[in-house]
XYZ file of C-alpha atoms in Angstrom:
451
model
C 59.733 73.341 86.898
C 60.302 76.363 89.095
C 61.262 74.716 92.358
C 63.865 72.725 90.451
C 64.959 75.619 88.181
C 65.077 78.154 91.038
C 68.292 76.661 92.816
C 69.763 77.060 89.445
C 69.178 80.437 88.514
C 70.283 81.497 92.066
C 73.825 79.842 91.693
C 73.476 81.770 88.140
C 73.032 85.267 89.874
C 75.665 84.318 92.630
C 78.490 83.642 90.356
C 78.154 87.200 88.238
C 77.792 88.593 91.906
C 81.550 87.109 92.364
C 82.700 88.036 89.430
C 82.214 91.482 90.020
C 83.320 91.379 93.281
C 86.382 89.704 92.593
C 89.776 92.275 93.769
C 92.172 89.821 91.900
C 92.053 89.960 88.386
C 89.424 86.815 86.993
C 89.425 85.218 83.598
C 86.240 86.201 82.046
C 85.857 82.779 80.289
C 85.223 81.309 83.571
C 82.203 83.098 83.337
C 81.348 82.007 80.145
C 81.827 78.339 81.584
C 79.312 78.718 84.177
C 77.009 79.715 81.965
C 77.646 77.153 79.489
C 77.270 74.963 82.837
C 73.900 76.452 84.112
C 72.036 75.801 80.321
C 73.523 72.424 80.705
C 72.357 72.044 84.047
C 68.700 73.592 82.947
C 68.082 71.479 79.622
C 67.310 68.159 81.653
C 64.553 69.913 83.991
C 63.576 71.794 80.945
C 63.192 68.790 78.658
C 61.255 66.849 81.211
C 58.777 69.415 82.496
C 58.376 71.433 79.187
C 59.396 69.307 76.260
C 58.513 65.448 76.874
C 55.258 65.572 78.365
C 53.675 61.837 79.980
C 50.720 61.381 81.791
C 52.930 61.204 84.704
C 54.921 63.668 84.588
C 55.588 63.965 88.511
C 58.282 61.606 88.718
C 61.856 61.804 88.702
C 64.231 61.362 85.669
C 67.048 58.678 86.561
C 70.098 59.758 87.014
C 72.031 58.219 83.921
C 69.568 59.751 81.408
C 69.805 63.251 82.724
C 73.985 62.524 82.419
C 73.090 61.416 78.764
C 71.030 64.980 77.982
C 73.714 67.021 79.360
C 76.187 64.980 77.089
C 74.446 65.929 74.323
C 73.492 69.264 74.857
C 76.319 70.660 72.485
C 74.896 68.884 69.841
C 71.177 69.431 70.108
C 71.629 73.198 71.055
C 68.183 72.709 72.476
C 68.251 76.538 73.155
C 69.381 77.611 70.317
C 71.970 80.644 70.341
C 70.835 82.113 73.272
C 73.335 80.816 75.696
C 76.548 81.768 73.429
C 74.285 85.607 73.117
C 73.842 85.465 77.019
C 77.480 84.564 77.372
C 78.543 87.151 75.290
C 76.631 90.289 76.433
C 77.256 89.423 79.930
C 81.128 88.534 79.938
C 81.059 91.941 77.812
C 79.045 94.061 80.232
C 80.769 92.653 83.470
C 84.294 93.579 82.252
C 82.619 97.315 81.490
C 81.756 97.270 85.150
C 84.657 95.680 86.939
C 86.402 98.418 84.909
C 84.396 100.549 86.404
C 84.819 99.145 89.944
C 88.376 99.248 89.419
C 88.626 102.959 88.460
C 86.484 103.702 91.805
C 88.719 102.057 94.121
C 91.961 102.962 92.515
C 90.317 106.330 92.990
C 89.296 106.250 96.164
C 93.068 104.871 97.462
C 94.421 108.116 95.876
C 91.946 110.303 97.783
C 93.928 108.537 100.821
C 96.955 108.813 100.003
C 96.605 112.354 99.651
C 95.021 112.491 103.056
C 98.154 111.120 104.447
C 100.110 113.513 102.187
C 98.633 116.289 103.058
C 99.166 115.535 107.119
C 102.808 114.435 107.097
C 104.606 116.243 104.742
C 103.496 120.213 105.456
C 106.285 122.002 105.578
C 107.570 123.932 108.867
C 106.095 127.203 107.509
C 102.693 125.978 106.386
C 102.452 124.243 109.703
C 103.506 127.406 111.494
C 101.162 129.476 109.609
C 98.027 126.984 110.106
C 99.004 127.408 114.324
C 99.107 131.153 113.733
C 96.043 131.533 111.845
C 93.465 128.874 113.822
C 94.758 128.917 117.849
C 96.877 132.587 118.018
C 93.663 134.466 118.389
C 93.168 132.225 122.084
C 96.490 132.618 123.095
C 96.204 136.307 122.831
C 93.125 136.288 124.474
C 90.788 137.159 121.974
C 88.755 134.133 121.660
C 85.999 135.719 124.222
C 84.980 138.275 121.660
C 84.768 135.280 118.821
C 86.972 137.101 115.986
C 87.460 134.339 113.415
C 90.374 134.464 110.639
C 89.559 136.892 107.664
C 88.573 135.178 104.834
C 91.310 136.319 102.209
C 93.810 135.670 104.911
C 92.452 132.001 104.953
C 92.800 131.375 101.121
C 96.362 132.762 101.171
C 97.512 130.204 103.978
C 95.775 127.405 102.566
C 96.617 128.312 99.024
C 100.245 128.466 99.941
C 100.124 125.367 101.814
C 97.775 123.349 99.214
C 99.548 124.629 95.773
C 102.276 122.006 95.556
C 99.321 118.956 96.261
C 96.385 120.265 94.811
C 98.003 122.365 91.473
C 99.860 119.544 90.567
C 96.251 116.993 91.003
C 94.002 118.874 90.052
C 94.080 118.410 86.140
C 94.437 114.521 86.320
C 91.999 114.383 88.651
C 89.121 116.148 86.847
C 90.693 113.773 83.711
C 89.669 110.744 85.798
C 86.224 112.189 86.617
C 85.685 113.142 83.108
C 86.603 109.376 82.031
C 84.362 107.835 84.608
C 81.524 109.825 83.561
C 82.354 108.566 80.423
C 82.171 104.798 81.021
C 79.232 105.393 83.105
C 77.156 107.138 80.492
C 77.871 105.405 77.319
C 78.825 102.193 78.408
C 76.960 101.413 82.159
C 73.644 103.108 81.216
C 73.767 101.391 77.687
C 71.346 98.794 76.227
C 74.329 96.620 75.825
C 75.658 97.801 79.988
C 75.472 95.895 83.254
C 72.152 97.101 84.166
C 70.471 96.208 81.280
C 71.515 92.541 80.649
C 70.799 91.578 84.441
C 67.195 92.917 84.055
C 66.981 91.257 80.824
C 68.250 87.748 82.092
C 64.965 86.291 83.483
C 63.267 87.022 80.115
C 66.368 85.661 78.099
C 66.084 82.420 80.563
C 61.813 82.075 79.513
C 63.003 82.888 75.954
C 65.115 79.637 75.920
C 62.531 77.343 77.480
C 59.935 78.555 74.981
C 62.290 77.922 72.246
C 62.785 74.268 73.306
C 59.145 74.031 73.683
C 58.541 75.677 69.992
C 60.888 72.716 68.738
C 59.386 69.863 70.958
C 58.365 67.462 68.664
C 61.473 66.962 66.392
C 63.862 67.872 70.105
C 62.088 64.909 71.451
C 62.844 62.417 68.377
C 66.698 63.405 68.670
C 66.870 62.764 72.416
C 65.424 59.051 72.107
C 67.882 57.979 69.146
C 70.641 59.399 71.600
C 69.202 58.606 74.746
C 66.391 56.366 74.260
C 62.616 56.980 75.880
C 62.806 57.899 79.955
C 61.325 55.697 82.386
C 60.622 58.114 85.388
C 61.633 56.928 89.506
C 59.031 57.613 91.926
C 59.553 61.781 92.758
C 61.359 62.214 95.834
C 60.200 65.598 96.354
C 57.080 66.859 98.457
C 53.901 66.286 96.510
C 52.743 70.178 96.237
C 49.582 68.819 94.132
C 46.380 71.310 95.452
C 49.080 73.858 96.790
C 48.134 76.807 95.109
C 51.475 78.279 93.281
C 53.597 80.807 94.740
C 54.165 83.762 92.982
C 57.500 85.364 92.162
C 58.492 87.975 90.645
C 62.049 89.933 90.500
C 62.437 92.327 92.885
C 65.369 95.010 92.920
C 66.807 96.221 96.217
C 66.485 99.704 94.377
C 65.908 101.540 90.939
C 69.724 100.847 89.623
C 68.976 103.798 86.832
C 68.583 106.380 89.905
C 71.378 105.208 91.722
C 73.685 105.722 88.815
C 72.062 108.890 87.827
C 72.376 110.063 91.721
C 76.181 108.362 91.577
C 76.615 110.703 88.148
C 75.392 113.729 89.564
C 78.117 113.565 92.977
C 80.665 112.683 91.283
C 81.213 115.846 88.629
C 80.775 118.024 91.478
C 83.803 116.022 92.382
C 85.502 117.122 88.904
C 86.610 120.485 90.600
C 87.684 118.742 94.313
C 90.890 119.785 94.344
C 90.864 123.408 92.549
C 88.065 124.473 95.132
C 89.501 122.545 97.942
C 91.202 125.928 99.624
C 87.617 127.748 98.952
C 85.567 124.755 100.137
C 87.843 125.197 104.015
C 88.001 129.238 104.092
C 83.956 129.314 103.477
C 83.655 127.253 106.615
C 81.569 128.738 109.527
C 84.456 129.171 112.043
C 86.125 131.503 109.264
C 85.347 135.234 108.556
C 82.496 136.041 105.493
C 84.798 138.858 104.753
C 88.463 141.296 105.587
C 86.573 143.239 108.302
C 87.485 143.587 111.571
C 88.877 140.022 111.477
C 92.110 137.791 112.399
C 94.589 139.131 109.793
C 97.447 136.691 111.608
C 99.238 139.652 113.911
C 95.744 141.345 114.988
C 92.229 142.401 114.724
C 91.611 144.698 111.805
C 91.012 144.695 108.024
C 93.087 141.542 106.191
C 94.735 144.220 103.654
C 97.029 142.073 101.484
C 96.871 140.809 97.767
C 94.932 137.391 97.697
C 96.876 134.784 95.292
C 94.972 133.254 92.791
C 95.530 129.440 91.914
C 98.653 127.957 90.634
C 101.766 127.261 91.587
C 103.562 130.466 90.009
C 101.859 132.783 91.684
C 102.699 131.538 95.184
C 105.598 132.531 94.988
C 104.554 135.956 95.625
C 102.211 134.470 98.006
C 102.441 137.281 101.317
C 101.533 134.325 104.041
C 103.441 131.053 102.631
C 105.241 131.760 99.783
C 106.006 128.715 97.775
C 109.298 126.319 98.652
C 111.213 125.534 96.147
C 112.104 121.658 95.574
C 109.647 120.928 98.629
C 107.402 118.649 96.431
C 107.542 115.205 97.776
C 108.394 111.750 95.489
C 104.601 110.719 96.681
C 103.020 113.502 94.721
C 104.595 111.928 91.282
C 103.149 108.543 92.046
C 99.884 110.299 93.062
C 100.290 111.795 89.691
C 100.954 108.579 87.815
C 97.852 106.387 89.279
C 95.922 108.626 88.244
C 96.995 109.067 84.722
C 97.201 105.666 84.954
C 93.317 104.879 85.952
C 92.498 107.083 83.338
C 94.451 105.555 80.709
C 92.783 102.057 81.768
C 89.596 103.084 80.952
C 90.644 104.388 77.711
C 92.218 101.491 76.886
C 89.798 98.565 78.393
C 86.467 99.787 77.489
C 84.964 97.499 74.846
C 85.085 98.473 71.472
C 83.598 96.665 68.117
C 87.069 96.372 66.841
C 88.504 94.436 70.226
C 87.513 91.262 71.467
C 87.294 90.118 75.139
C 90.962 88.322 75.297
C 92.664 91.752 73.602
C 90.683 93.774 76.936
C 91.689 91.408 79.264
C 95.463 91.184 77.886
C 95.637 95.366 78.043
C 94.051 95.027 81.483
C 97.205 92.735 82.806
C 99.455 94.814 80.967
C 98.200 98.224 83.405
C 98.279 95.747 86.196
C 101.731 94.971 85.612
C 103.454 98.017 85.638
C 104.966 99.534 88.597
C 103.391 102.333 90.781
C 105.541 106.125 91.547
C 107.263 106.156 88.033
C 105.504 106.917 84.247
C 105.888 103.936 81.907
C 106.797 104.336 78.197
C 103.068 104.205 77.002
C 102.196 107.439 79.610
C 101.072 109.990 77.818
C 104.361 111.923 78.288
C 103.297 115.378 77.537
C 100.488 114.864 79.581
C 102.493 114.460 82.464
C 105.318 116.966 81.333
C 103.327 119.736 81.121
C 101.954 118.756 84.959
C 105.295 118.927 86.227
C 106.348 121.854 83.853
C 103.206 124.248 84.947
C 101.734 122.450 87.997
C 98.950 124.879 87.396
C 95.174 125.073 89.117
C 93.677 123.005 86.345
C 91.848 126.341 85.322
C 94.227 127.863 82.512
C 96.943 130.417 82.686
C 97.874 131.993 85.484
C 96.055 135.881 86.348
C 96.955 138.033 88.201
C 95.988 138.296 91.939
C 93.061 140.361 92.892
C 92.456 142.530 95.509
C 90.193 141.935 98.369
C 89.873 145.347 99.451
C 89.017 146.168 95.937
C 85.125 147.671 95.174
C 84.922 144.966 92.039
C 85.909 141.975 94.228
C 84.994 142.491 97.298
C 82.217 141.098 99.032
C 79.193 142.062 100.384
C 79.352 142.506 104.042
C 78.571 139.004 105.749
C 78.880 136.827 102.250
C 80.812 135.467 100.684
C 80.413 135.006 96.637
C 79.255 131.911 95.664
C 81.089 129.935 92.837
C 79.247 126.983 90.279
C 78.886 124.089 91.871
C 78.348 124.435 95.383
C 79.236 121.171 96.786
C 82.075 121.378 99.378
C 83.294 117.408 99.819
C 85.726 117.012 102.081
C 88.639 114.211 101.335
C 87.420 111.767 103.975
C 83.546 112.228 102.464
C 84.928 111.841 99.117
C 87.267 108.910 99.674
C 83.380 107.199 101.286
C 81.430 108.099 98.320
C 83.923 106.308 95.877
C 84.732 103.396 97.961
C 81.132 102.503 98.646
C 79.850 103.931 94.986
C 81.191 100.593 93.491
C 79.579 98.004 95.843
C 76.221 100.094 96.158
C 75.606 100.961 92.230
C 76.860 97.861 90.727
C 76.074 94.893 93.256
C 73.520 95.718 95.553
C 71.270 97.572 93.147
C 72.083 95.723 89.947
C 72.332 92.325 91.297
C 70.350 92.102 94.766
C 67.100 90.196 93.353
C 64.833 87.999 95.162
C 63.443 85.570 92.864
């Protein structure tokens, strides 16, 4: 039965392969069709190499009667209730994971857009300042002695420049991370989650031939008063008779549970991308471990100046690039609302005892539908008020700025302090882990079999 069952089962795997593929929106009943289709399909080789055993059982079942099984397959339910179970945990678990999918890209095109934020709309003075800090110590001539920008120099320019992009992203950001962690952990990684019905499928598939078997005798008697007793055709396949049997087994391109826990583990040092984004540049190699005898922006010497904490208030005091007002582009607020929106979709899609497939599906088309740069009347509107009202760091109130030169702050000559979580993604390796997170975790590891 394996030859003939094998081209089956592949076709099975394909189509849950498109479905999560799929970057239009699918009806999740067409899945439940095709599997409906593929137990169809499998109850006529089924019933003639498991069920109704003759002494020649090599021959071929003519065409008409295997029409006449699949006719009545609805009515002899010859395996039972596991295809409407199947159907059912899988149309289930690949919504959870197109969700998923979905969250990741819509991520991953915000990442981008900030990119291009953040390189055509600096103002004139963060542009000027950037010049003056990185290229004025060549044009002065002091690039042959190597002095690099002092450090708290470095997170004043770029905190100046940064505060009106990554203040106002930074909380809904780490909200998004915190909801995809979510879905991932108690959905993904569940017995009832993507991972765990694939794996589970070849067993369910055995389970529903030996269940037709178990029921043989009194399967057999309904098939003959419907269908009458099969005379077999002469096989038209390749007599394999001495061939000793292949083996196969399922094979998985790579542990799936790894991959997500790896996936898990990258993206909450993600959680804190754009708070630490100014620290992650100024700890760079080309810039100063300390204020000494550095690039303070008009000369060599100690960097003596107040370093700004996060947040958009204090910038304003900010002794580099003090914060513009009304210098916030429209793009930031539709930055703003994808991501409350991707977080809200997760809230809002991920299945539920309570909610039925249709209901997800119907609040997925609803996200889909409204329009991207403005906040609908379902946003959480105090959410998003208090983003534009503080535009903070995503780390609480603002404090007050600290001094560099200071015994209790400063650092040791050389070093630099290190902070939790000491992952420094850039944008552009961010925007690669998310975009090729979805494809790699979900299809390639969860799906890539060879049977």
């Amino acid at each position: 039965m394996e030859p003939l069952s094998r081209k089956l089962i592949i076709q099975l795997y394909s189509e849950i392969i498109s479905h999560l593929k799929a970057t239009e929106p699918v009806n999740l009943y067409s899945l439940e069709d095709v599997i409906h289709k593929f137990f169809v399909q499998l109850f006529p080789v089924a019933y003639h190499q498991a069920v109704h055993l003759s002494k020649n059982n090599n021959g071929e079942l003519h065409e008409d009667y295997i029409n006449c099984l699949k006719h009545t397959f609805d009515d002899l339910l010859p395996f039972g209730q596991i295809p409407k179970e199947l159907s059912r945990n899988l149309m289930q678990s690949v919504q959870t994971a197109r969700i998923f999918m979905q969250a990741l890209h819509q991520s991953a095109e915000v990442l981008s857009e900030t990119d291009e934020l953040y390189a055509s709309h600096l103002s004139a003075s963060c542009q000027k300042h950037l010049l003056k800090m990185s290229y004025c110590p060549s044009c002065t001539g002091l690039s042959k002695v190597h002095v690099k920008p002092c450090y708290s120099y470095c997170m004043n320019v770029l905190r100046g420049c940064s505060a009106q992009y990554a203040g106002v992203l930074d909380s809904p950001w780490s909200n998004v991370v915190d909801a995809i962690d979510n879905l991932v952990t108690t959905h993904i990684r569940s017995d009832a989650g993507i991972v765990t019905i694939i794996k589970q499928l070849d067993s369910k598939l055995s389970e529903a031939i030996m269940l037709a078997m178990e029921h043989g005798p009194d399967l057999e008697n309904k098939v003959k008063k419907t269908c009458g007793t099969p005379k077999l055709l002469p096989s038209l396949t390749i007599n394999n008779e001495g061939k000793p049997l292949t083996q196969h087994s399922v094979k998985w391109a790579s542990p799936a549970d790894s991959e997500i826990l790896r996936f898990l583990s990258t993206i909450d040092k993600s959680k804190e991308f754009y708070s630490n984004i100014v620290n992650n540049v100024c700890e760079d190699e080309d810039i100063q471990r300390n204020d000494h005898h550095c690039w303070t922006g008009d000369r060599i010497g100690d960097y003596t100046q107040l370093v700004m904490t996060t947040g958009i208030d204090t910038q304003r005091y900010n002794p580099e690039v003090p914060l513009e007002p009304d210098a916030q582009p429209n793009k930031l607020n539709e930055l703003v609302d994808k991501l409350l929106k991707i977080r809200k979709n997760i809230a809002t899609a991920i299945p539920s005892p309570s909610r039925n497939i249709n209901e997800i599906q119907n609040d997925m088309a609803g996200r889909d539908d409204e329009g991207s740069g403005r906040i609908t009347d379902d946003m959480e509107d105090d959410e998003y008020n208090s983003l534009q009202e503080s535009s903070g760091s995503g780390e609480g109130p603002t404090s007050t700025p600290y001094d560099p030169m200071s015994p209790v702050h400063k650092p040791e000559e050389n070093q630099i302090e290190q902070r939790s979580g000491s992952a420094k993604p850039t944008i552009t390796l961010l925007l690669g882990l998310l975009k090729c997170s979805a494809a790699t975790v979900l299809v390639r590891s969860f799906l890539t079999c060879r049977l």
